[in-house]
mmCIF file of C-alpha atoms in Angstrom:
data_model
loop_
_atom_site.group_PDB
_atom_site.id
_atom_site.type_symbol
_atom_site.label_atom_id
_atom_site.label_comp_id
_atom_site.label_asym_id
_atom_site.label_seq_id
_atom_site.Cartn_x
_atom_site.Cartn_y
_atom_site.Cartn_z
ATOM 1 C CA MET A 1 69.933 88.912 -66.662
ATOM 2 C CA SER A 2 66.205 89.269 -66.921
ATOM 3 C CA TYR A 3 63.823 88.550 -64.131
ATOM 4 C CA THR A 4 60.728 88.725 -65.833
ATOM 5 C CA GLY A 5 58.714 86.154 -67.758
ATOM 6 C CA PRO A 6 57.050 82.681 -67.752
ATOM 7 C CA GLY A 7 60.189 81.015 -66.651
ATOM 8 C CA PHE A 8 60.561 83.182 -63.529
ATOM 9 C CA GLU A 9 59.776 81.882 -60.262
ATOM 10 C CA PRO A 10 60.953 83.871 -56.731
ATOM 11 C CA ALA A 11 62.272 81.840 -54.149
ATOM 12 C CA PRO A 12 59.547 80.535 -51.922
ATOM 13 C CA PRO A 13 59.310 82.366 -48.327
ATOM 14 C CA ARG A 14 61.625 81.010 -46.020
ATOM 15 C CA ARG A 15 61.094 80.867 -42.209
ATOM 16 C CA PRO A 16 62.940 83.140 -39.744
ATOM 17 C CA ARG A 17 66.358 82.141 -38.692
ATOM 18 C CA ARG A 18 66.969 84.584 -35.844
ATOM 19 C CA ARG A 19 64.864 82.673 -33.187
ATOM 20 C CA THR A 20 66.867 79.370 -34.183
ATOM 21 C CA LEU A 21 70.371 80.806 -34.441
ATOM 22 C CA THR A 22 71.485 80.271 -30.835
ATOM 23 C CA VAL A 23 70.553 76.533 -31.148
ATOM 24 C CA ALA A 24 72.185 76.282 -34.383
ATOM 25 C CA LEU A 25 75.600 77.802 -33.357
ATOM 26 C CA ALA A 26 75.499 75.870 -30.111
ATOM 27 C CA ALA A 27 74.871 72.556 -32.196
ATOM 28 C CA LEU A 28 77.566 73.653 -34.857
ATOM 29 C CA VAL A 29 75.179 72.835 -37.577
ATOM 30 C CA SER A 30 77.094 72.108 -40.629
ATOM 31 C CA GLY A 31 76.164 73.469 -44.083
ATOM 32 C CA GLY A 32 76.341 76.793 -45.937
ATOM 33 C CA LEU A 33 73.321 78.418 -44.389
ATOM 34 C CA LEU A 34 74.509 78.556 -40.991
ATOM 35 C CA GLY A 35 76.866 81.253 -42.389
ATOM 36 C CA TRP A 36 73.603 82.904 -43.546
ATOM 37 C CA GLY A 37 71.822 82.662 -40.274
ATOM 38 C CA VAL A 38 74.851 84.409 -38.717
ATOM 39 C CA TYR A 39 74.332 87.257 -41.473
ATOM 40 C CA ALA A 40 70.800 87.701 -40.788
ATOM 41 C CA ALA A 41 71.358 87.636 -36.987
ATOM 42 C CA VAL A 42 73.995 90.554 -37.007
ATOM 43 C CA GLY A 43 72.714 92.469 -39.690
ATOM 44 C CA GLY A 44 75.473 91.587 -41.951
ATOM 45 C CA SER A 45 77.626 94.018 -43.941
ATOM 46 C CA GLU A 46 76.867 96.056 -46.992
ATOM 47 C CA GLY A 47 79.530 94.199 -48.763
ATOM 48 C CA ASP A 48 82.287 96.203 -47.725
ATOM 49 C CA GLY A 49 84.598 93.255 -48.385
ATOM 50 C CA ALA A 50 85.284 92.736 -44.703
ATOM 51 C CA ALA A 51 84.395 88.944 -44.873
ATOM 52 C CA PRO A 52 84.304 86.697 -42.000
ATOM 53 C CA GLY A 53 86.662 84.042 -42.222
ATOM 54 C CA GLY A 54 89.928 84.303 -44.214
ATOM 55 C CA THR A 55 90.931 82.957 -47.807
ATOM 56 C CA SER A 56 93.293 79.818 -47.715
ATOM 57 C CA VAL A 57 95.019 80.905 -51.067
ATOM 58 C CA PRO A 58 96.365 84.496 -51.511
ATOM 59 C CA PRO A 59 94.697 86.922 -53.761
ATOM 60 C CA SER A 60 96.108 87.452 -57.215
ATOM 61 C CA ALA A 61 98.030 90.693 -57.792
ATOM 62 C CA SER A 62 96.577 91.139 -61.149
ATOM 63 C CA ALA A 63 94.486 94.007 -61.765
ATOM 64 C CA PRO A 64 91.189 93.591 -63.282
ATOM 65 C CA GLY A 65 90.951 93.577 -66.957
ATOM 66 C CA SER A 66 94.294 93.757 -67.490
ATOM 67 C CA SER A 67 95.052 91.158 -69.933
ATOM 68 C CA ARG A 68 91.473 91.178 -72.064
ATOM 69 C CA THR A 69 89.762 93.751 -74.217
ATOM 70 C CA PRO A 70 86.297 94.541 -72.661
ATOM 71 C CA SER A 71 83.691 94.501 -74.931
ATOM 72 C CA PRO A 72 83.049 97.825 -76.628
ATOM 73 C CA SER A 73 79.106 97.549 -75.862
ATOM 74 C CA GLY A 74 79.688 99.919 -73.012
ATOM 75 C CA GLY A 75 78.551 97.066 -70.613
ATOM 76 C CA SER A 76 74.705 97.257 -71.164
ATOM 77 C CA ALA A 77 73.169 94.212 -69.701
ATOM 78 C CA SER A 78 71.923 91.568 -72.227
ATOM 79 C CA PRO A 79 68.110 90.952 -71.206
ATOM 80 C CA SER A 80 68.526 87.388 -72.311
ATOM 81 C CA ALA A 81 71.957 86.697 -70.550
ATOM 82 C CA GLU A 82 72.374 82.753 -70.299
ATOM 83 C CA ASP A 83 74.606 80.914 -68.444
ATOM 84 C CA GLU A 84 77.522 82.057 -69.819
ATOM 85 C CA LYS A 85 79.492 85.560 -69.633
ATOM 86 C CA PRO A 86 82.996 86.535 -70.622
ATOM 87 C CA GLY A 87 85.867 85.122 -68.492
ATOM 88 C CA ALA A 88 88.406 87.062 -66.613
ATOM 89 C CA SER A 89 92.335 87.637 -66.598
ATOM 90 C CA ALA A 90 94.420 84.736 -65.719
ATOM 91 C CA THR A 91 97.926 84.598 -64.461
ATOM 92 C CA ALA A 92 100.521 82.987 -66.649
ATOM 93 C CA THR A 93 100.843 80.039 -64.219
ATOM 94 C CA SER A 94 97.088 79.065 -64.521
ATOM 95 C CA PRO A 95 96.494 75.266 -64.911
ATOM 96 C CA PRO A 96 94.949 73.959 -68.292
ATOM 97 C CA ALA A 97 90.969 74.061 -68.513
ATOM 98 C CA SER A 98 90.874 70.506 -67.495
ATOM 99 C CA ALA A 99 93.452 69.063 -65.115
ATOM 100 C CA PRO A 100 93.885 65.247 -63.313
ATOM 101 C CA ALA A 101 92.646 65.336 -59.700
ATOM 102 C CA ALA A 102 95.284 65.148 -56.954
ATOM 103 C CA SER A 103 94.886 63.440 -53.863
ATOM 104 C CA GLY A 104 92.534 65.258 -51.267
ATOM 105 C CA ALA A 105 89.021 64.976 -49.734
ATOM 106 C CA LEU A 106 87.432 65.465 -53.007
ATOM 107 C CA LYS A 107 89.609 62.683 -55.184
ATOM 108 C CA GLY A 108 87.330 61.343 -57.661
ATOM 109 C CA LYS A 109 84.758 64.405 -57.839
ATOM 110 C CA VAL A 110 84.287 66.099 -61.031
ATOM 111 C CA VAL A 111 83.416 69.676 -60.675
ATOM 112 C CA VAL A 112 82.743 71.930 -63.859
ATOM 113 C CA ILE A 113 83.024 75.668 -63.783
ATOM 114 C CA ASP A 114 81.323 77.554 -66.283
ATOM 115 C CA PRO A 115 82.546 80.937 -66.662
ATOM 116 C CA GLY A 116 79.799 83.146 -68.329
ATOM 117 C CA HIS A 117 80.153 84.428 -71.719
ATOM 118 C CA ASN A 118 83.523 84.517 -73.501
ATOM 119 C CA PRO A 119 85.963 87.437 -74.060
ATOM 120 C CA GLY A 120 85.862 87.424 -77.664
ATOM 121 C CA ASN A 121 82.085 87.107 -78.026
ATOM 122 C CA PHE A 122 81.511 90.621 -78.913
ATOM 123 C CA ARG A 123 83.540 89.843 -82.119
ATOM 124 C CA HIS A 124 81.135 87.365 -83.187
ATOM 125 C CA THR A 125 77.578 88.669 -82.701
ATOM 126 C CA THR A 126 76.305 86.772 -85.709
ATOM 127 C CA GLU A 127 77.605 83.427 -84.277
ATOM 128 C CA ILE A 128 76.336 84.220 -80.781
ATOM 129 C CA ASN A 129 72.869 85.761 -82.001
ATOM 130 C CA ARG A 130 71.968 82.455 -83.633
ATOM 131 C CA THR A 131 69.081 80.582 -81.651
ATOM 132 C CA VAL A 132 69.663 77.124 -80.094
ATOM 133 C CA ASP A 133 66.996 74.778 -78.694
ATOM 134 C CA ILE A 134 66.884 74.904 -74.790
ATOM 135 C CA GLY A 135 63.867 72.321 -74.407
ATOM 136 C CA THR A 136 61.064 75.027 -73.573
ATOM 137 C CA ASN A 137 61.854 77.371 -76.588
ATOM 138 C CA ARG A 138 64.824 78.758 -78.556
ATOM 139 C CA LYS A 139 67.322 81.310 -77.228
ATOM 140 C CA GLU A 140 70.422 82.924 -78.539
ATOM 141 C CA CYS A 141 73.417 80.991 -78.469
ATOM 142 C CA ASP A 142 75.401 83.382 -75.937
ATOM 143 C CA THR A 143 75.581 86.909 -75.063
ATOM 144 C CA THR A 144 78.534 89.586 -74.636
ATOM 145 C CA GLY A 145 77.409 90.014 -71.073
ATOM 146 C CA THR A 146 77.810 93.287 -69.057
ATOM 147 C CA SER A 147 80.523 95.580 -67.569
ATOM 148 C CA THR A 148 81.192 97.955 -64.979
ATOM 149 C CA ASN A 149 80.490 101.583 -65.827
ATOM 150 C CA ASP A 150 84.457 101.632 -65.936
ATOM 151 C CA GLY A 151 84.653 99.090 -68.600
ATOM 152 C CA TYR A 152 85.543 95.869 -66.529
ATOM 153 C CA ALA A 153 84.053 93.348 -68.540
ATOM 154 C CA GLU A 154 81.609 90.508 -66.740
ATOM 155 C CA ALA A 155 83.764 88.087 -69.011
ATOM 156 C CA GLU A 156 86.971 89.199 -67.115
ATOM 157 C CA PHE A 157 85.573 88.736 -63.704
ATOM 158 C CA THR A 158 83.958 85.249 -64.375
ATOM 159 C CA LEU A 159 86.945 83.898 -65.973
ATOM 160 C CA ASP A 160 89.357 85.088 -63.027
ATOM 161 C CA VAL A 161 86.949 83.902 -60.204
ATOM 162 C CA ALA A 162 87.097 80.312 -62.131
ATOM 163 C CA HIS A 163 90.736 80.345 -62.216
ATOM 164 C CA ARG A 164 90.724 81.077 -58.748
ATOM 165 C CA MET A 165 88.090 78.417 -57.873
ATOM 166 C CA ARG A 166 89.943 75.805 -59.903
ATOM 167 C CA THR A 167 93.263 76.251 -57.677
ATOM 168 C CA LEU A 168 91.197 75.907 -54.664
ATOM 169 C CA LEU A 169 89.117 72.689 -55.616
ATOM 170 C CA GLU A 170 92.201 70.963 -57.002
ATOM 171 C CA ALA A 171 93.997 71.806 -53.774
ATOM 172 C CA ARG A 172 91.320 69.501 -52.464
ATOM 173 C CA GLY A 173 91.704 66.811 -54.858
ATOM 174 C CA ALA A 174 88.935 67.547 -57.215
ATOM 175 C CA THR A 175 89.145 66.918 -61.064
ATOM 176 C CA VAL A 176 87.991 70.602 -62.440
ATOM 177 C CA LYS A 177 87.211 71.242 -66.005
ATOM 178 C CA LEU A 178 85.925 74.819 -67.271
ATOM 179 C CA THR A 179 83.461 75.150 -70.041
ATOM 180 C CA GLN A 180 85.747 77.760 -71.937
ATOM 181 C CA ASP A 181 89.085 79.238 -70.752
ATOM 182 C CA ASP A 182 89.301 82.016 -73.120
ATOM 183 C CA ASP A 183 90.638 79.363 -75.832
ATOM 184 C CA ARG A 184 88.080 79.668 -78.496
ATOM 185 C CA PRO A 185 86.946 82.676 -80.525
ATOM 186 C CA PHE A 186 83.292 82.711 -79.126
ATOM 187 C CA GLY A 187 80.962 80.780 -76.930
ATOM 188 C CA PRO A 188 80.408 77.882 -76.251
ATOM 189 C CA CYS A 189 76.548 78.384 -76.838
ATOM 190 C CA VAL A 190 74.139 77.584 -73.605
ATOM 191 C CA ASP A 191 73.547 73.991 -74.961
ATOM 192 C CA GLU A 192 76.877 73.042 -75.301
ATOM 193 C CA ARG A 193 77.527 74.601 -72.061
ATOM 194 C CA ALA A 194 75.238 72.179 -70.313
ATOM 195 C CA ARG A 195 76.492 69.248 -72.356
ATOM 196 C CA ILE A 196 80.063 69.794 -71.321
ATOM 197 C CA GLY A 197 79.025 69.333 -67.620
ATOM 198 C CA ASN A 198 76.565 66.154 -68.587
ATOM 199 C CA ASP A 199 79.459 64.308 -70.493
ATOM 200 C CA ALA A 200 81.901 64.972 -67.827
ATOM 201 C CA LYS A 201 79.407 63.342 -65.490
ATOM 202 C CA ALA A 202 80.216 66.274 -63.472
ATOM 203 C CA ASP A 203 79.056 65.843 -59.476
ATOM 204 C CA ALA A 204 78.325 69.673 -59.439
ATOM 205 C CA VAL A 205 78.191 72.553 -62.113
ATOM 206 C CA VAL A 206 78.392 76.233 -61.128
ATOM 207 C CA SER A 207 77.879 78.777 -63.919
ATOM 208 C CA LEU A 208 79.599 82.242 -62.819
ATOM 209 C CA HIS A 209 78.076 85.509 -63.616
ATOM 210 C CA ALA A 210 77.948 89.122 -62.367
ATOM 211 C CA ASP A 211 74.393 91.166 -63.002
ATOM 212 C CA GLY A 212 74.063 94.244 -64.966
ATOM 213 C CA SER A 213 70.807 95.566 -62.840
ATOM 214 C CA GLY A 214 70.168 99.118 -62.070
ATOM 215 C CA THR A 215 71.878 101.497 -59.777
ATOM 216 C CA GLY A 216 71.243 100.975 -56.107
ATOM 217 C CA ASN A 217 70.341 97.119 -56.788
ATOM 218 C CA ARG A 218 72.977 95.259 -54.926
ATOM 219 C CA GLY A 219 73.856 92.028 -53.768
ATOM 220 C CA PHE A 220 74.341 88.218 -55.089
ATOM 221 C CA HIS A 221 71.843 85.784 -55.622
ATOM 222 C CA VAL A 222 72.079 81.925 -56.734
ATOM 223 C CA ILE A 223 69.638 80.958 -59.524
ATOM 224 C CA LEU A 224 68.165 77.269 -59.162
ATOM 225 C CA PRO A 225 66.684 75.069 -62.031
ATOM 226 C CA GLY A 226 62.666 74.733 -62.027
ATOM 227 C CA SER A 227 61.170 71.607 -62.670
ATOM 228 C CA VAL A 228 60.836 71.294 -66.773
ATOM 229 C CA ARG A 229 59.989 68.548 -68.985
ATOM 230 C CA ALA A 230 59.927 69.880 -72.497
ATOM 231 C CA GLY A 231 61.953 68.643 -75.680
ATOM 232 C CA ALA A 232 65.356 67.965 -74.732
ATOM 233 C CA ALA A 233 64.903 69.401 -71.020
ATOM 234 C CA ASP A 234 64.076 67.469 -68.286
ATOM 235 C CA THR A 235 65.267 68.943 -64.872
ATOM 236 C CA ARG A 236 63.267 66.785 -62.401
ATOM 237 C CA ALA A 237 66.017 64.678 -61.129
ATOM 238 C CA ILE A 238 68.268 67.607 -60.586
ATOM 239 C CA VAL A 239 65.834 70.136 -59.000
ATOM 240 C CA GLY A 240 66.383 68.796 -55.390
ATOM 241 C CA PRO A 241 70.248 68.552 -55.486
ATOM 242 C CA SER A 242 70.564 71.794 -57.417
ATOM 243 C CA ARG A 243 68.743 73.548 -54.517
ATOM 244 C CA ASP A 244 70.906 71.803 -52.056
ATOM 245 C CA LEU A 245 74.014 72.863 -54.029
ATOM 246 C CA GLY A 246 72.730 76.538 -54.412
ATOM 247 C CA GLU A 247 71.817 76.962 -50.663
ATOM 248 C CA ARG A 248 75.289 75.729 -49.430
ATOM 249 C CA ILE A 249 76.717 78.106 -52.016
ATOM 250 C CA ALA A 250 74.655 80.881 -50.661
ATOM 251 C CA GLY A 251 75.409 80.449 -47.166
ATOM 252 C CA ASN A 252 79.067 80.006 -47.734
ATOM 253 C CA PHE A 253 79.282 83.172 -50.100
ATOM 254 C CA VAL A 254 77.772 85.447 -47.453
ATOM 255 C CA ARG A 255 80.507 83.906 -44.742
ATOM 256 C CA ALA A 256 83.139 84.670 -46.961
ATOM 257 C CA THR A 257 82.719 87.909 -48.608
ATOM 258 C CA GLY A 258 80.353 89.558 -46.098
ATOM 259 C CA SER A 259 77.864 90.493 -48.794
ATOM 260 C CA ALA A 260 74.180 90.598 -48.488
ATOM 261 C CA PRO A 261 71.658 88.386 -50.543
ATOM 262 C CA SER A 262 70.272 90.633 -53.626
ATOM 263 C CA ASN A 263 67.861 93.504 -52.585
ATOM 264 C CA TYR A 264 66.166 93.397 -55.863
ATOM 265 C CA THR A 265 65.263 89.849 -56.469
ATOM 266 C CA GLY A 266 64.686 86.446 -54.594
ATOM 267 C CA GLY A 267 62.608 88.284 -51.957
ATOM 268 C CA GLY A 268 65.754 88.660 -49.380
ATOM 269 C CA THR A 269 66.500 84.919 -49.660
ATOM 270 C CA GLY A 270 69.334 84.885 -52.567
ATOM 271 C CA LEU A 271 67.758 82.256 -54.153
ATOM 272 C CA VAL A 272 65.876 82.688 -57.396
ATOM 273 C CA THR A 273 64.120 79.705 -59.673
ATOM 274 C CA ARG A 274 64.241 80.087 -63.383
ATOM 275 C CA LYS A 275 62.971 77.892 -66.223
ATOM 276 C CA ASP A 276 64.076 80.099 -68.833
ATOM 277 C CA LEU A 277 67.779 79.289 -68.719
ATOM 278 C CA GLY A 278 69.222 76.612 -71.385
ATOM 279 C CA GLY A 279 72.407 76.164 -69.333
ATOM 280 C CA LEU A 280 69.834 74.960 -66.276
ATOM 281 C CA ASN A 281 67.222 73.242 -68.559
ATOM 282 C CA LEU A 282 69.619 70.960 -70.525
ATOM 283 C CA SER A 283 71.570 69.975 -67.272
ATOM 284 C CA THR A 284 71.352 66.401 -66.200
ATOM 285 C CA VAL A 285 73.811 66.860 -63.461
ATOM 286 C CA PRO A 286 73.290 69.139 -60.330
ATOM 287 C CA LYS A 287 73.745 72.883 -61.580
ATOM 288 C CA VAL A 288 73.248 76.388 -60.345
ATOM 289 C CA PHE A 289 74.110 79.973 -61.526
ATOM 290 C CA ILE A 290 75.495 82.433 -59.231
ATOM 291 C CA GLU A 291 75.290 86.212 -59.906
ATOM 292 C CA CYS A 292 78.082 87.559 -57.809
ATOM 293 C CA GLY A 293 76.967 91.175 -57.422
ATOM 294 C CA ASN A 294 75.713 94.128 -59.636
ATOM 295 C CA MET A 295 78.189 95.321 -62.036
ATOM 296 C CA ARG A 296 76.329 98.514 -62.793
ATOM 297 C CA ASP A 297 76.144 99.703 -59.128
ATOM 298 C CA SER A 298 79.314 101.687 -58.137
ATOM 299 C CA LYS A 299 79.600 99.835 -54.566
ATOM 300 C CA ASP A 300 79.103 96.392 -56.013
ATOM 301 C CA ALA A 301 81.578 97.503 -58.689
ATOM 302 C CA ALA A 302 84.090 98.378 -56.235
ATOM 303 C CA LEU A 303 83.924 94.712 -54.885
ATOM 304 C CA LEU A 304 83.699 92.976 -58.154
ATOM 305 C CA THR A 305 86.626 94.835 -59.359
ATOM 306 C CA SER A 306 88.911 93.903 -56.408
ATOM 307 C CA GLY A 307 91.245 91.178 -56.581
ATOM 308 C CA ALA A 308 90.987 90.520 -52.792
ATOM 309 C CA TRP A 309 87.217 90.315 -52.916
ATOM 310 C CA ARG A 310 87.261 87.995 -55.847
ATOM 311 C CA GLN A 311 89.526 85.738 -53.841
ATOM 312 C CA LYS A 312 86.717 85.551 -50.933
ATOM 313 C CA ALA A 313 84.071 85.071 -53.666
ATOM 314 C CA ALA A 314 86.190 82.280 -55.154
ATOM 315 C CA GLN A 315 86.556 80.732 -51.363
ATOM 316 C CA GLY A 316 82.844 81.441 -50.556
ATOM 317 C CA ILE A 317 81.675 79.248 -53.688
ATOM 318 C CA THR A 318 84.207 76.609 -53.333
ATOM 319 C CA ASP A 319 83.377 76.175 -49.940
ATOM 320 C CA GLY A 320 79.640 75.627 -50.663
ATOM 321 C CA ILE A 321 80.529 73.172 -53.370
ATOM 322 C CA VAL A 322 82.971 71.162 -50.855
ATOM 323 C CA SER A 323 80.108 71.105 -48.394
ATOM 324 C CA PHE A 324 77.532 69.787 -50.955
ATOM 325 C CA LEU A 325 80.137 67.169 -52.265
ATOM 326 C CA ARG A 326 80.940 65.987 -48.678
ATOM 327 C CA GLY A 327 77.368 65.762 -47.806
#
């Protein structure tokens, strides 16, 4: 995704956490940023997958990209990558895109997972290149996404993590809906992706991505909606709760995966605010994006293509959502 332009706002400076870490740990402060404070205090890992804290669901044995055809584009990152990227491979036992909530702590809560892009987008370039209104301006309906140098498509990654998250969230009683489950030829467009979350009256929406930045750029970052009021876009009511959601996801992602916040955007906070993404601009419910790592860096790619690491990523994002929904 592109990080320049009028809609880009780096995260504001954050107060140092090391001096308060001992107190925070002693008090057992809840919320995702505790995990982030631990990461900062101990120096963190370089995303080697040795995450503190295990996963509650065994990782899938399926290999990355085993059941989809990656984009023939060679995986070059689209500079206008929106709130979508193609989905990842699923097991034969994956539940449908929308399933009723079971009993559990999140019973009555609705979570929409937005797996970035669509595996079929590269076959429909005319359709995905048409522009749609995002309030502040017009942007492409969707993009093909990026891939690792070995051809593992971002669309494969996002859909795989979405399926893992759905399993975890439904086990807690949430009703989960996916914006796409490789069940349509392309898209949906960015405006429709936002509308799916809005129409579902979702309590939280997370758009899943992996970045296509330069070699040596590593780590994850969470993208928050900026305050926008233009045309059909009005994010003022969701800026605060979306930041809360994003901070909790970021902290829990660190704890679950051991990955560091991005070293190339967000000033080391792992948080970036943007006003140029239709999926955020048009949302009326709390929503964030997460770029789980950089597919074009070999070290990050080794993590993103690991089923065990993807399970940790799904766990970390899920834990952040649960923390947000439970308050």
